[in-house]
CSV table of C-alpha atoms in Angstrom, one decimal:
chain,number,residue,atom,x,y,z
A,1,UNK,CA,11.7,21.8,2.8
A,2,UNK,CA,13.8,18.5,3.4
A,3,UNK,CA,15.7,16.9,0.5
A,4,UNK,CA,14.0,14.3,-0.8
A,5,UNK,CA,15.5,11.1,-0.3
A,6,UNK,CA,13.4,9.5,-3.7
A,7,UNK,CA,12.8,12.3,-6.4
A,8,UNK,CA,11.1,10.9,-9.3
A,9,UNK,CA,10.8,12.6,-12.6
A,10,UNK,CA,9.0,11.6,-15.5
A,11,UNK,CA,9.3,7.9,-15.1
A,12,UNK,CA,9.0,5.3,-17.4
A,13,UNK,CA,9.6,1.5,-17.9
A,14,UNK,CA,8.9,0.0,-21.0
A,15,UNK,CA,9.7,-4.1,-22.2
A,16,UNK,CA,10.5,-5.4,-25.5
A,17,UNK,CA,7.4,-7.6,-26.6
A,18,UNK,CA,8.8,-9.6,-29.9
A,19,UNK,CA,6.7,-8.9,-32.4
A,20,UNK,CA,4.6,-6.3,-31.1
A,21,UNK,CA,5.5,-2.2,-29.7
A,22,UNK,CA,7.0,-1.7,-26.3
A,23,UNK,CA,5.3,-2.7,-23.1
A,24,UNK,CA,4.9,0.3,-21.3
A,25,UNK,CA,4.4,-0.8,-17.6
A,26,UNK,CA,5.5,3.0,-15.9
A,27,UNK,CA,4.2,5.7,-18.0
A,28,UNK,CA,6.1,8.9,-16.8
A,29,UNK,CA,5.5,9.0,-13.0
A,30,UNK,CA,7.0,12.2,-10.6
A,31,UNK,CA,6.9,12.2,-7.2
A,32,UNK,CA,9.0,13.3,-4.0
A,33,UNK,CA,9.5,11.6,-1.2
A,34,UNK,CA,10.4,13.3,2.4
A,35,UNK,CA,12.4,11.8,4.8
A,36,UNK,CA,10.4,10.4,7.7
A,37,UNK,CA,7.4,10.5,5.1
A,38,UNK,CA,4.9,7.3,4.5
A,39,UNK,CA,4.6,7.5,1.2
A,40,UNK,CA,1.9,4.8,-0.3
A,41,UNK,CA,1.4,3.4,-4.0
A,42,UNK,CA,-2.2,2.7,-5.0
A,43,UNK,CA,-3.5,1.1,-7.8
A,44,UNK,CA,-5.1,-2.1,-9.6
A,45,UNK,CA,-3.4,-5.3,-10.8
A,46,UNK,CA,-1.1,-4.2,-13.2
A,47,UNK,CA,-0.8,-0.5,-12.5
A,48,UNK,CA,2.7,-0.4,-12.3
A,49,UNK,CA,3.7,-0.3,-8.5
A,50,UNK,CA,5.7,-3.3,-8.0
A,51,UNK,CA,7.7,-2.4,-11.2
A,52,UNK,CA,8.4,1.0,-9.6
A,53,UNK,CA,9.3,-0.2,-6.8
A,54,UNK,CA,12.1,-2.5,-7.7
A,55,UNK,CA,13.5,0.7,-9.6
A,56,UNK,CA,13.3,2.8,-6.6
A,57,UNK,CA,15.0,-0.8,-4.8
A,58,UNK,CA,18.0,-0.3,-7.4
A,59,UNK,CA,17.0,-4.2,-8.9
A,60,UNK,CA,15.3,-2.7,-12.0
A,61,UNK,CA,16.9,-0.1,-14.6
A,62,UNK,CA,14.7,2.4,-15.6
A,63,UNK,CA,13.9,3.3,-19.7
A,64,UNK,CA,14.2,7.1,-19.1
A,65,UNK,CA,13.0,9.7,-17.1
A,66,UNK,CA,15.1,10.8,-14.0
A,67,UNK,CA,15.6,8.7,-10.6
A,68,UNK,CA,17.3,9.9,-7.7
A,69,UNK,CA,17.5,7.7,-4.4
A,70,UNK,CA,19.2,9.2,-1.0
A,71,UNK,CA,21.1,11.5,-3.4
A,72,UNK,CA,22.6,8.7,-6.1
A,73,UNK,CA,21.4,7.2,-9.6
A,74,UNK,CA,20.5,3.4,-9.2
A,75,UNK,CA,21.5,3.0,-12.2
A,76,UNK,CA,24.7,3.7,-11.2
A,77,UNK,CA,25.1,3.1,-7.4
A,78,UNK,CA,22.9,0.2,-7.2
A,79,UNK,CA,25.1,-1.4,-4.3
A,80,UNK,CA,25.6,1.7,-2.4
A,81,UNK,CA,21.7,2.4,-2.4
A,82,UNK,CA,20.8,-1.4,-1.7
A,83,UNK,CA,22.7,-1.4,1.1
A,84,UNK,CA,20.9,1.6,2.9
A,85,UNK,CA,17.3,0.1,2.0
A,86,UNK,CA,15.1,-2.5,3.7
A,87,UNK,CA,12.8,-4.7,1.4
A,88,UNK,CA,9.9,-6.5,2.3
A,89,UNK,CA,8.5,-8.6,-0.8
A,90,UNK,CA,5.4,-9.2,-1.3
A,91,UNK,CA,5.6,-13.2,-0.9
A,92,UNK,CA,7.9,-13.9,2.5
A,93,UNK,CA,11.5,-15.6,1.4
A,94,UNK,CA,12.5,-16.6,4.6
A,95,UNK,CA,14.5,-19.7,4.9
A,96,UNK,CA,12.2,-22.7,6.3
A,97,UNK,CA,15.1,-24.5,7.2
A,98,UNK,CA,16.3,-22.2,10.2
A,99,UNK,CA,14.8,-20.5,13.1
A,100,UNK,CA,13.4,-17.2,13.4
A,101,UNK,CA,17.2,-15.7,14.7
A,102,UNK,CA,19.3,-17.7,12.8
A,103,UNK,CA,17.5,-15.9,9.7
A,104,UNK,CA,17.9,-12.8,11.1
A,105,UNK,CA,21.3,-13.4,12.0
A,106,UNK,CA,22.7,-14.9,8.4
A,107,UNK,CA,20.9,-11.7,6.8
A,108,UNK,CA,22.6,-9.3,8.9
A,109,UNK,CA,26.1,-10.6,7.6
A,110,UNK,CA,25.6,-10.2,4.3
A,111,UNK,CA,25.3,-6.9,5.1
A,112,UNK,CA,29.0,-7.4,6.6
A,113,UNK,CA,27.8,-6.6,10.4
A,114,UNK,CA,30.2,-8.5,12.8
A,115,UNK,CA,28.8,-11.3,14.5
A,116,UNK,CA,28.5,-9.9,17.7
A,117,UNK,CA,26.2,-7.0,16.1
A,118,UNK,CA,24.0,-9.9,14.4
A,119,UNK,CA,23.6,-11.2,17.4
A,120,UNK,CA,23.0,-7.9,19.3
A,121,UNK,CA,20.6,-6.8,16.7
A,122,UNK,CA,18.9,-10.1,16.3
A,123,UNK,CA,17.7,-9.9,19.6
A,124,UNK,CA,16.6,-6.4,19.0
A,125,UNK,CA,14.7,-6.9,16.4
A,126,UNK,CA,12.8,-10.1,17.7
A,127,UNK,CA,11.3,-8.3,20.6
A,128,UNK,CA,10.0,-5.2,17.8
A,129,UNK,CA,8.7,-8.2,16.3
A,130,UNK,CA,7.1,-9.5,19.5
A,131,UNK,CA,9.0,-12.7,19.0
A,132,UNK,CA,11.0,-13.3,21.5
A,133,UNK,CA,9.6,-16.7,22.1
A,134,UNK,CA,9.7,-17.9,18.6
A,135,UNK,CA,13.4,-17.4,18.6
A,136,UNK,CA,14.3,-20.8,18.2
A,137,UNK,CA,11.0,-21.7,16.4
A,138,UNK,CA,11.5,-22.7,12.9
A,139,UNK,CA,10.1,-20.6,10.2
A,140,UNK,CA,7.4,-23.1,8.7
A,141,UNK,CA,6.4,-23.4,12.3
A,142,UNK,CA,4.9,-19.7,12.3
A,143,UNK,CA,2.2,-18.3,11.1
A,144,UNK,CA,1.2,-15.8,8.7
A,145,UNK,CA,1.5,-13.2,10.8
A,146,UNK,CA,4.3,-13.8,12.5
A,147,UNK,CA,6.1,-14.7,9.4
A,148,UNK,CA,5.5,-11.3,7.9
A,149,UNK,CA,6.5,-9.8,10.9
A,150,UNK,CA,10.1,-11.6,10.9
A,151,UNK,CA,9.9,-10.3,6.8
A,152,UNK,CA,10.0,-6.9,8.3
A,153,UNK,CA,12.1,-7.4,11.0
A,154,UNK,CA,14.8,-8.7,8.6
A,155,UNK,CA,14.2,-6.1,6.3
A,156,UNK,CA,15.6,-3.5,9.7
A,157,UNK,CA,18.8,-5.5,10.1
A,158,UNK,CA,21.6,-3.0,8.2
A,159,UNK,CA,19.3,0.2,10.0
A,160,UNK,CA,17.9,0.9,6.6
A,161,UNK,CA,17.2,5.0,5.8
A,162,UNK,CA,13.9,3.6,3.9
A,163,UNK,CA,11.8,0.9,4.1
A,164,UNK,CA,10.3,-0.6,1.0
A,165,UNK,CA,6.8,-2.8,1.8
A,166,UNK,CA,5.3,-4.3,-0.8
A,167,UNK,CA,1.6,-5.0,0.1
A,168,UNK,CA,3.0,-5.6,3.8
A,169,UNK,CA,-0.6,-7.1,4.9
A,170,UNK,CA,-1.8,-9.5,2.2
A,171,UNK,CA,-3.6,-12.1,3.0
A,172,UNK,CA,-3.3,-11.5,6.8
A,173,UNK,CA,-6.4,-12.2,9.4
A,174,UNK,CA,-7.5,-8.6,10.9
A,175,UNK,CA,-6.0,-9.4,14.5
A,176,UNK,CA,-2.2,-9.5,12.6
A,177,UNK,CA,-2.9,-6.6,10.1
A,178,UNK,CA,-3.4,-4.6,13.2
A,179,UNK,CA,0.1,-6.1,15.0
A,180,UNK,CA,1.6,-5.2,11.7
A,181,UNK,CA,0.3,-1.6,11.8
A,182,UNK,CA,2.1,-1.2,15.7
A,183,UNK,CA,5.0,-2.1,14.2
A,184,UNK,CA,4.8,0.3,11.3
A,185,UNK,CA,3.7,3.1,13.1
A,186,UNK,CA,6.8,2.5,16.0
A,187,UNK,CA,8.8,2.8,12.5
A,188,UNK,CA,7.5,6.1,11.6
A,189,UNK,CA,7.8,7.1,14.9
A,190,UNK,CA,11.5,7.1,14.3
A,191,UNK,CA,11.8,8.3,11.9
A,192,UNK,CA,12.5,5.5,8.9
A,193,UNK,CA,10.8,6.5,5.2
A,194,UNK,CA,8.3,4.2,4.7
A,195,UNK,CA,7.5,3.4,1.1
A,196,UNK,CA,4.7,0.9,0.3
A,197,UNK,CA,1.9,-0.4,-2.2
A,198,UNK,CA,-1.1,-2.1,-0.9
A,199,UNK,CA,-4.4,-3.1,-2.0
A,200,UNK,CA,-6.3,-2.5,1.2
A,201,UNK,CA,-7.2,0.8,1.7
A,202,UNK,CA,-7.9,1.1,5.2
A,203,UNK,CA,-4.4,0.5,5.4
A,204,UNK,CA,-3.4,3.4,3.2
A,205,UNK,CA,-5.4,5.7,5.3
A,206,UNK,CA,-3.9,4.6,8.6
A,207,UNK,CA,-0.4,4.4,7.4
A,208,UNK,CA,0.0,7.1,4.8
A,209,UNK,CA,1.2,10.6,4.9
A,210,UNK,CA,0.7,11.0,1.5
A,211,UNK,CA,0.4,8.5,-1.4
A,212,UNK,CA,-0.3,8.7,-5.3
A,213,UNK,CA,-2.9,6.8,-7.2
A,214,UNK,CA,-1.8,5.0,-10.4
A,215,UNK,CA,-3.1,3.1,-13.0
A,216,UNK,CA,-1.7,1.8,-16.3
A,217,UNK,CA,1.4,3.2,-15.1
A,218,UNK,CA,0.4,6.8,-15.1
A,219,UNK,CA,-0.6,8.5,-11.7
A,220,UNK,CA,-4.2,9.6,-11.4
A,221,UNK,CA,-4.5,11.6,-8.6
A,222,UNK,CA,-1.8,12.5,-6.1
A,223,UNK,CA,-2.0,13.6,-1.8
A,224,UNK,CA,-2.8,13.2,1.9
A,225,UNK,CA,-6.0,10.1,2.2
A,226,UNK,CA,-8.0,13.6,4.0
A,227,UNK,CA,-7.3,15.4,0.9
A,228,UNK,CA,-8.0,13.1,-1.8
A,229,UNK,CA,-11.4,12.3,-0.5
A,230,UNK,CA,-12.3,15.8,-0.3
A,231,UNK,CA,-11.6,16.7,-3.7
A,232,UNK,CA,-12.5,13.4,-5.8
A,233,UNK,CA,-15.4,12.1,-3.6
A,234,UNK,CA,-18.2,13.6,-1.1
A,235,UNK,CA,-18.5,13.5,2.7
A,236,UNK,CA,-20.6,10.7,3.0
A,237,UNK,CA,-22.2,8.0,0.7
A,238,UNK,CA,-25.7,6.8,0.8
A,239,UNK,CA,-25.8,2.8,0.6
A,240,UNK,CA,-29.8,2.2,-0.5
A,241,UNK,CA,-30.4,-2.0,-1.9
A,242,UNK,CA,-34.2,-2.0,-3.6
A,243,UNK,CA,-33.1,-5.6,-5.4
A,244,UNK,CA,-31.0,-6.5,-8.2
A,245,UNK,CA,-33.7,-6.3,-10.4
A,246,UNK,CA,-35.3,-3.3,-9.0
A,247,UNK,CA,-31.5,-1.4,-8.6
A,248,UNK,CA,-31.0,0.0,-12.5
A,249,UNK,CA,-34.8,1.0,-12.7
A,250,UNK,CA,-34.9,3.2,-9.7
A,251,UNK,CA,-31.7,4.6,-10.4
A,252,UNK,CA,-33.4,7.1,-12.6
A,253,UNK,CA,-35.8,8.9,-9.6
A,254,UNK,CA,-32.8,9.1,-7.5
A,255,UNK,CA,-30.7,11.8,-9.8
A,256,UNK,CA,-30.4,15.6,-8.2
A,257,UNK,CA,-30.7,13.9,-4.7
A,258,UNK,CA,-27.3,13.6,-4.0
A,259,UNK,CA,-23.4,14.5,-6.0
A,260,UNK,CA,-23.2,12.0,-7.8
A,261,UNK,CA,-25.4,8.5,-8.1
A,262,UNK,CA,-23.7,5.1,-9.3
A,263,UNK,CA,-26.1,1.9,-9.8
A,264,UNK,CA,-24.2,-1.2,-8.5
A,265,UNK,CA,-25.5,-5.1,-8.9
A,266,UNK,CA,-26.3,-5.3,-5.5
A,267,UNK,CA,-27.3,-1.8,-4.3
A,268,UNK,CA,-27.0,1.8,-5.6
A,269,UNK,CA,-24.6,4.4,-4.4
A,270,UNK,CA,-25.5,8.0,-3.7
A,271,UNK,CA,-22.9,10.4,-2.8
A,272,UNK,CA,-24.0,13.3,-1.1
A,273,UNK,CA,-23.0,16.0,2.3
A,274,UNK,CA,-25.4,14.6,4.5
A,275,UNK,CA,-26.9,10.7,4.0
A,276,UNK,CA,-29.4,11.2,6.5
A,277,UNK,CA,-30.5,13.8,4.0
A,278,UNK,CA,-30.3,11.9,1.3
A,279,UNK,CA,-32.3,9.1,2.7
A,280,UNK,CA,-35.2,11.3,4.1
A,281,UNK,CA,-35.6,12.5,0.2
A,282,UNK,CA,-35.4,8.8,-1.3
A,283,UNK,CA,-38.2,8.1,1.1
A,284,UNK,CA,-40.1,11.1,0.5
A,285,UNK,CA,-40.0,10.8,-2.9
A,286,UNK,CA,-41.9,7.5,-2.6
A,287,UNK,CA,-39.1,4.7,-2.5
A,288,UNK,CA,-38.6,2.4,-0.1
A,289,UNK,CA,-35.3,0.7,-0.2
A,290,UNK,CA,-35.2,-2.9,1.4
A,291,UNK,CA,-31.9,-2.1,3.5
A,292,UNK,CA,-30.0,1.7,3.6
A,293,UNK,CA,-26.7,2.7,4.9
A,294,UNK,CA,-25.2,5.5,5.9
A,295,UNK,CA,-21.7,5.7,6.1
A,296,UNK,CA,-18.3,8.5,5.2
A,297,UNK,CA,-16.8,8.7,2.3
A,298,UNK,CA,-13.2,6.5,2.2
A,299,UNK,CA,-10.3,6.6,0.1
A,300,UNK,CA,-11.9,3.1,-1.6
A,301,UNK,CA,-14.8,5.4,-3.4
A,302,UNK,CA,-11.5,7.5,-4.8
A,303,UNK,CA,-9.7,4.4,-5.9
A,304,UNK,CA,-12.5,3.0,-7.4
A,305,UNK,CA,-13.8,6.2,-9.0
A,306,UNK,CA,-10.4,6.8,-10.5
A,307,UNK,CA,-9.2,3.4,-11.3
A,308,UNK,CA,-13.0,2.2,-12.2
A,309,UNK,CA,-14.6,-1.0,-11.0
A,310,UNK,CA,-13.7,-3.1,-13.8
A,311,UNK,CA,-11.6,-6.8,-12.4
A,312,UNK,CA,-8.1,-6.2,-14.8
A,313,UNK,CA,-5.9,-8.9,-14.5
């Protein structure tokens, strides 16, 4: 096996709250991550991903518990790790003042590249970015997409060993989120970690090797998006609406039918091997639903089965 080039061990991140005990926001978390890997961070608001990510970024000390990134402490090489890592934040910090390559440019010496390498990469890393003609566009002239897309390009300038995306995709139309996922994969393609947290979970599934689910700062279920829907949901899900009012009261004749039933406000939920299955035995057994769906089982009825359906905010 490769050395891992993050190695988590037991943790934690707690703040002082005056008055009241420690807020513990990263609750004794182990994981490895491979070189190469995609390696994604599930959970709700509040879980504790973007706090453990700006410990694996070096920005954030750690309580206790072990940390070990490309080989060195953060705690105590936060400079020497910094400068091996590409961040993209979750809200774009680009300067709206300059163009698309002068931002590019300005980033890439502060890494201390010469300015013939700015340049040289600059152009690079404008056609990744499939914007070449925006060179000399300025930044509040772009759009969302593009925007995030210069994010990551930036985020490439010093040739970073791992790439840190925090929810990469948010509020992005479905034509960009798919630019965006080109650009990832051509990433993993050669070979750069990629280390992310998103909310979407499509995205986890096409951009994951491998990802952890956490919540309340403690990690629920850990593998590959295959594996986790194998062993914490079924291989499809039965989608049957009889009306809100109707929903909780048939819930009860549909039990035995199927893994596992949950009763939604707007429709009820049947997990089960075969939905076709399912659905012949809801109608033989004398229910009609007004609309049925049959569809497979995605790493969403995980997250939600672990995490719970509950808004937290």
């Amino acid at each position: 096996m490769p050395t891992a080039v993050i190695a988590a061990e037991n943790l934690v991140k707690a703040y002082k709250v005056k008055g009241k005990p420690d807020f513990v926001a990263v609750d004794g978390l182990s994981f490895d991550v491979a070189p190469g890997e995609s390696f994604g961070l599930l959970g709700p608001n509040g879980a504790g991903k973007s706090t453990t990510m700006k410990m694996i970024g070096a920005v954030s000390t750690r309580t206790s518990g072990g940390l070990s990134i490309l080989g060195l402490d953060p705690d105590q090489y936060g400079p020497e790790i910094r400068s091996r890592l590409g961040v993209v934040p979750q809200q774009d910090n680009l300067d709206g003042e300059l163009n698309a390559r002068e931002n590019l440019y300005i980033y890439g010496r502060y890494f201390g590249l010469s300015s013939k390498a700015c340049h040289e990469k600059a152009d690079e890393l404008l056609a990744f970015a499939a914007l070449e003609d925006k060179a000399k566009s300025k930044v509040d002239a772009l759009s969302g997409g593009m925007k995030r897309r210069l994010t990551i390009a930036r985020g490439l300038i010093n040739d970073p060993r791992i790439l840190l995306l925090d929810e990469p995709t948010t509020g992005l139309d479905p034509q960009a989120r798919h630019v965006l996922w080109d650009r990832l994969f051509r990433l993993k393609e050669r070979g750069t970690t990629l280390v992310l947290t998103t909310h979407y979970m499509d995205e986890a599934e096409q951009l994951c090797d491998r990802l952890v689910v956490v919540d309340k700062g403690r990690i629920m279920a850990e593998g590959t998006p295959a594996s986790l829907i194998r062993e914490h949901s079924s291989r499809e899900v039965l989608e049957v609406r009889f009306g809100s009012d109707r929903n909780q009261q048939v819930a009860g004749n549909l039990e035995g039918i199927g893994d596992r039933v949950e009763v939604l406000p707007d429709r009820v939920l049947i997990y089960t091997d075969s939905g076709e299955r399912a659905l012949e035995r809801v109608v033989a057994g004398g229910l009609e639903p007004i609309t049925s769906l049959v569809r497979r089982s995605s790493l969403e009825d995980v997250f939600l089965r672990l995490t719970g359906r509950s808004l937290i905010e």
